[in-house]
């Protein structure tokens, strides 16, 4: 069964200022935790729930079989505008993102997300996608690997690890998650192996971000989401990685500033009003029970903004 403990559940959904008859989007359905709570706040409203992982969609089909006010959409959230337009939806009252992978994705060995369970290097959230972690590890150049490891994993030993991958894959392809985890471990000097997390954690995260182009699709989707929002509509975003949070913050700030005004304008002319207003300037973070119930919540940051025009 699909067991995922939702992070910042109430904060994210209540932050959307739900109208019982509103049109809402959950861009990252997963185990349906946020969607469930969202549905409980609606009367005649409707939820459009997206996930690129067929397992999440199938689970939700069962979970929400008695609800008529939800539509499940199996596609990448970077296709949000076209997918909604195709079914006649051109404006929404709120949208939420709870980025990253779900617990079941991490827990199912064959998905290849975990460094501690032996599986083919995969890490695709959408099982129909071609690019997987195997291709990146075995075919990307040394420079490309270094760049992925540094940018997305902030791994100090990125060059050493990429060199070793390059050397070993000439002998035979690197097939599995645990083979890769051992290679990474062998390249990180003992004294730098942080207590707690496995030394391969950062590189696995970096590969996952690259396989799924997580930053690119999020940026493209968030832009569309802001465009789709009706006036006073809101967007809630939970991020788990500093680069994701930066994209969200910068976009909110940019849309809050609005276009530069011609000098000496007594009033703000039409088309120059700020598009968004941030509801919280500092990100909301998980506390108390949320943290205890879910270690994943430790790095969660929630930002909310409201459409002004
Ligand atoms: C952290 S889980 C969401 C959990 C959910 N909020 C809950 O309470 O159960 C993230 C989900 O978003 C999906 N996802 C991530 N990136 C996506 C994308 N670009 N397009 C569509 N779905 C995506 C993943 O497949 C995963 O199921």
PDB file of N, CA, C and O and ligand atoms in Angstrom, residues 4 6 27-34 51-53 56 75-77 98-102 105 125 217 296, ligand 1:
ATOM      1  N   UNK A   4       2.697   7.307   2.619  1.00  0.00           N
ATOM      2  CA  UNK A   4       3.572   8.473   2.593  1.00  0.00           C
ATOM      3  C   UNK A   4       3.061   9.454   3.640  1.00  0.00           C
ATOM      4  O   UNK A   4       1.888   9.818   3.635  1.00  0.00           O
ATOM      5  N   UNK A   6       2.554  12.936   4.908  1.00  0.00           N
ATOM      6  CA  UNK A   6       2.609  14.263   4.291  1.00  0.00           C
ATOM      7  C   UNK A   6       3.310  15.261   5.202  1.00  0.00           C
ATOM      8  O   UNK A   6       3.147  15.233   6.413  1.00  0.00           O
ATOM      9  N   UNK A  27      -0.179  19.556  -7.742  1.00  0.00           N
ATOM     10  CA  UNK A  27       0.758  19.232  -8.827  1.00  0.00           C
ATOM     11  C   UNK A  27       1.540  17.959  -8.535  1.00  0.00           C
ATOM     12  O   UNK A  27       2.129  17.370  -9.433  1.00  0.00           O
ATOM     13  N   UNK A  28       1.562  17.544  -7.260  1.00  0.00           N
ATOM     14  CA  UNK A  28       2.366  16.388  -6.853  1.00  0.00           C
ATOM     15  C   UNK A  28       1.535  15.473  -5.955  1.00  0.00           C
ATOM     16  O   UNK A  28       1.737  15.429  -4.740  1.00  0.00           O
ATOM     17  N   UNK A  29       0.653  14.751  -6.576  1.00  0.00           N
ATOM     18  CA  UNK A  29      -0.313  13.910  -5.862  1.00  0.00           C
ATOM     19  C   UNK A  29       0.331  12.926  -4.879  1.00  0.00           C
ATOM     20  O   UNK A  29      -0.080  12.844  -3.720  1.00  0.00           O
ATOM     21  N   UNK A  30       1.323  12.151  -5.304  1.00  0.00           N
ATOM     22  CA  UNK A  30       1.999  11.164  -4.436  1.00  0.00           C
ATOM     23  C   UNK A  30       1.000  10.234  -3.775  1.00  0.00           C
ATOM     24  O   UNK A  30       0.146   9.633  -4.422  1.00  0.00           O
ATOM     25  N   UNK A  31       1.068  10.126  -2.445  1.00  0.00           N
ATOM     26  CA  UNK A  31       0.154   9.259  -1.693  1.00  0.00           C
ATOM     27  C   UNK A  31      -1.195   9.895  -1.454  1.00  0.00           C
ATOM     28  O   UNK A  31      -2.056   9.307  -0.799  1.00  0.00           O
ATOM     29  N   UNK A  32      -1.372  11.131  -1.929  1.00  0.00           N
ATOM     30  CA  UNK A  32      -2.679  11.773  -1.866  1.00  0.00           C
ATOM     31  C   UNK A  32      -3.003  12.415  -0.524  1.00  0.00           C
ATOM     32  O   UNK A  32      -4.157  12.766  -0.262  1.00  0.00           O
ATOM     33  N   UNK A  33      -2.013  12.584   0.327  1.00  0.00           N
ATOM     34  CA  UNK A  33      -2.256  13.170   1.645  1.00  0.00           C
ATOM     35  C   UNK A  33      -2.774  14.603   1.552  1.00  0.00           C
ATOM     36  O   UNK A  33      -3.808  14.944   2.136  1.00  0.00           O
ATOM     37  N   UNK A  34      -2.076  15.435   0.796  1.00  0.00           N
ATOM     38  CA  UNK A  34      -2.516  16.827   0.662  1.00  0.00           C
ATOM     39  C   UNK A  34      -3.858  16.897  -0.075  1.00  0.00           C
ATOM     40  O   UNK A  34      -4.738  17.660   0.294  1.00  0.00           O
ATOM     41  N   UNK A  51       0.386  13.586 -11.287  1.00  0.00           N
ATOM     42  CA  UNK A  51       1.614  12.867 -10.923  1.00  0.00           C
ATOM     43  C   UNK A  51       2.154  12.213 -12.178  1.00  0.00           C
ATOM     44  O   UNK A  51       1.389  11.732 -13.012  1.00  0.00           O
ATOM     45  N   UNK A  52       3.487  12.204 -12.287  1.00  0.00           N
ATOM     46  CA  UNK A  52       4.080  11.572 -13.469  1.00  0.00           C
ATOM     47  C   UNK A  52       4.344  10.089 -13.203  1.00  0.00           C
ATOM     48  O   UNK A  52       4.796   9.373 -14.094  1.00  0.00           O
ATOM     49  N   UNK A  53       4.067   9.656 -11.972  1.00  0.00           N
ATOM     50  CA  UNK A  53       4.306   8.269 -11.607  1.00  0.00           C
ATOM     51  C   UNK A  53       2.981   7.516 -11.626  1.00  0.00           C
ATOM     52  O   UNK A  53       2.066   7.828 -10.869  1.00  0.00           O
ATOM     53  N   UNK A  56       1.418   6.217  -8.372  1.00  0.00           N
ATOM     54  CA  UNK A  56       0.687   7.188  -7.550  1.00  0.00           C
ATOM     55  C   UNK A  56      -0.731   7.377  -8.093  1.00  0.00           C
ATOM     56  O   UNK A  56      -1.705   7.426  -7.334  1.00  0.00           O
ATOM     57  N   UNK A  75       0.736  13.027 -15.883  1.00  0.00           N
ATOM     58  CA  UNK A  75       1.714  13.696 -16.740  1.00  0.00           C
ATOM     59  C   UNK A  75       2.669  14.498 -15.870  1.00  0.00           C
ATOM     60  O   UNK A  75       2.427  14.714 -14.682  1.00  0.00           O
ATOM     61  N   UNK A  76       3.760  14.926 -16.474  1.00  0.00           N
ATOM     62  CA  UNK A  76       4.713  15.780 -15.774  1.00  0.00           C
ATOM     63  C   UNK A  76       4.065  17.140 -15.528  1.00  0.00           C
ATOM     64  O   UNK A  76       3.382  17.671 -16.413  1.00  0.00           O
ATOM     65  N   UNK A  77       4.291  17.718 -14.368  1.00  0.00           N
ATOM     66  CA  UNK A  77       3.646  19.003 -14.093  1.00  0.00           C
ATOM     67  C   UNK A  77       4.200  20.147 -14.948  1.00  0.00           C
ATOM     68  O   UNK A  77       3.728  21.255 -14.883  1.00  0.00           O
ATOM     69  N   UNK A  98       4.441  19.701  -3.638  1.00  0.00           N
ATOM     70  CA  UNK A  98       5.194  19.076  -2.552  1.00  0.00           C
ATOM     71  C   UNK A  98       6.267  18.279  -3.292  1.00  0.00           C
ATOM     72  O   UNK A  98       6.051  17.138  -3.689  1.00  0.00           O
ATOM     73  N   UNK A  99       7.400  18.938  -3.519  1.00  0.00           N
ATOM     74  CA  UNK A  99       8.364  18.427  -4.501  1.00  0.00           C
ATOM     75  C   UNK A  99       9.106  17.164  -4.042  1.00  0.00           C
ATOM     76  O   UNK A  99       9.042  16.787  -2.880  1.00  0.00           O
ATOM     77  N   UNK A 100       9.815  16.589  -4.968  1.00  0.00           N
ATOM     78  CA  UNK A 100      10.672  15.450  -4.647  1.00  0.00           C
ATOM     79  C   UNK A 100       9.978  14.115  -4.827  1.00  0.00           C
ATOM     80  O   UNK A 100       8.988  14.003  -5.536  1.00  0.00           O
ATOM     81  N   UNK A 101      10.547  13.106  -4.173  1.00  0.00           N
ATOM     82  CA  UNK A 101       9.992  11.759  -4.319  1.00  0.00           C
ATOM     83  C   UNK A 101       9.139  11.402  -3.109  1.00  0.00           C
ATOM     84  O   UNK A 101       9.273  11.995  -2.047  1.00  0.00           O
ATOM     85  N   UNK A 102       8.273  10.421  -3.294  1.00  0.00           N
ATOM     86  CA  UNK A 102       7.438   9.963  -2.186  1.00  0.00           C
ATOM     87  C   UNK A 102       8.144   8.801  -1.499  1.00  0.00           C
ATOM     88  O   UNK A 102       9.047   8.183  -2.065  1.00  0.00           O
ATOM     89  N   UNK A 105       8.247   5.579  -3.485  1.00  0.00           N
ATOM     90  CA  UNK A 105       9.240   5.570  -4.566  1.00  0.00           C
ATOM     91  C   UNK A 105      10.608   5.198  -3.993  1.00  0.00           C
ATOM     92  O   UNK A 105      11.355   4.429  -4.584  1.00  0.00           O
ATOM     93  N   UNK A 125      11.212   9.026 -12.096  1.00  0.00           N
ATOM     94  CA  UNK A 125       9.907   9.124 -11.438  1.00  0.00           C
ATOM     95  C   UNK A 125       8.832   8.671 -12.417  1.00  0.00           C
ATOM     96  O   UNK A 125       7.827   8.103 -12.031  1.00  0.00           O
ATOM     97  N   UNK A 217      12.028  21.376 -14.714  1.00  0.00           N
ATOM     98  CA  UNK A 217      10.572  21.207 -14.846  1.00  0.00           C
ATOM     99  C   UNK A 217       9.836  22.042 -13.796  1.00  0.00           C
ATOM    100  O   UNK A 217       8.773  22.590 -14.063  1.00  0.00           O
ATOM    101  N   UNK A 296      11.966  13.381   6.876  1.00  0.00           N
ATOM    102  CA  UNK A 296      12.020  14.122   5.624  1.00  0.00           C
ATOM    103  C   UNK A 296      11.622  15.590   5.844  1.00  0.00           C
ATOM    104  O   UNK A 296      12.035  16.473   5.103  1.00  0.00           O
TER     105      UNK A 296
HETATM  106  C1  LIG B   1       6.665  14.172  -2.052  1.00  0.00           C
HETATM  107  S1  LIG B   1       5.578  13.310  -3.077  1.00  0.00           S
HETATM  108  C2  LIG B   1       4.036  14.072  -2.761  1.00  0.00           C
HETATM  109  C3  LIG B   1       3.338  13.542  -1.561  1.00  0.00           C
HETATM  110  C4  LIG B   1       1.922  14.055  -1.370  1.00  0.00           C
HETATM  111  N1  LIG B   1       1.875  15.480  -1.184  1.00  0.00           N
HETATM  112  C5  LIG B   1       1.238  13.368  -0.208  1.00  0.00           C
HETATM  113  O1  LIG B   1       0.822  14.049   0.733  1.00  0.00           O
HETATM  114  O2  LIG B   1       1.097  12.150  -0.245  1.00  0.00           O
HETATM  115  C6  LIG B   1       5.966  13.943  -4.647  1.00  0.00           C
HETATM  116  C7  LIG B   1       5.196  13.305  -5.789  1.00  0.00           C
HETATM  117  O3  LIG B   1       5.287  14.208  -6.893  1.00  0.00           O
HETATM  118  C8  LIG B   1       5.564  13.496  -8.057  1.00  0.00           C
HETATM  119  N2  LIG B   1       6.334  14.375  -8.917  1.00  0.00           N
HETATM  120  C9  LIG B   1       7.564  14.875  -8.692  1.00  0.00           C
HETATM  121  N3  LIG B   1       7.957  15.628  -9.727  1.00  0.00           N
HETATM  122  C10 LIG B   1       6.933  15.624 -10.618  1.00  0.00           C
HETATM  123  C11 LIG B   1       6.725  16.221 -11.895  1.00  0.00           C
HETATM  124  N4  LIG B   1       7.680  16.948 -12.472  1.00  0.00           N
HETATM  125  N5  LIG B   1       5.544  16.027 -12.512  1.00  0.00           N
HETATM  126  C12 LIG B   1       4.577  15.249 -11.942  1.00  0.00           C
HETATM  127  N6  LIG B   1       4.718  14.640 -10.759  1.00  0.00           N
HETATM  128  C13 LIG B   1       5.882  14.824 -10.097  1.00  0.00           C
HETATM  129  C14 LIG B   1       6.345  12.277  -7.620  1.00  0.00           C
HETATM  130  O4  LIG B   1       6.170  11.229  -8.554  1.00  0.00           O
HETATM  131  C15 LIG B   1       5.740  11.980  -6.255  1.00  0.00           C
HETATM  132  O5  LIG B   1       4.706  11.042  -6.343  1.00  0.00           O
END
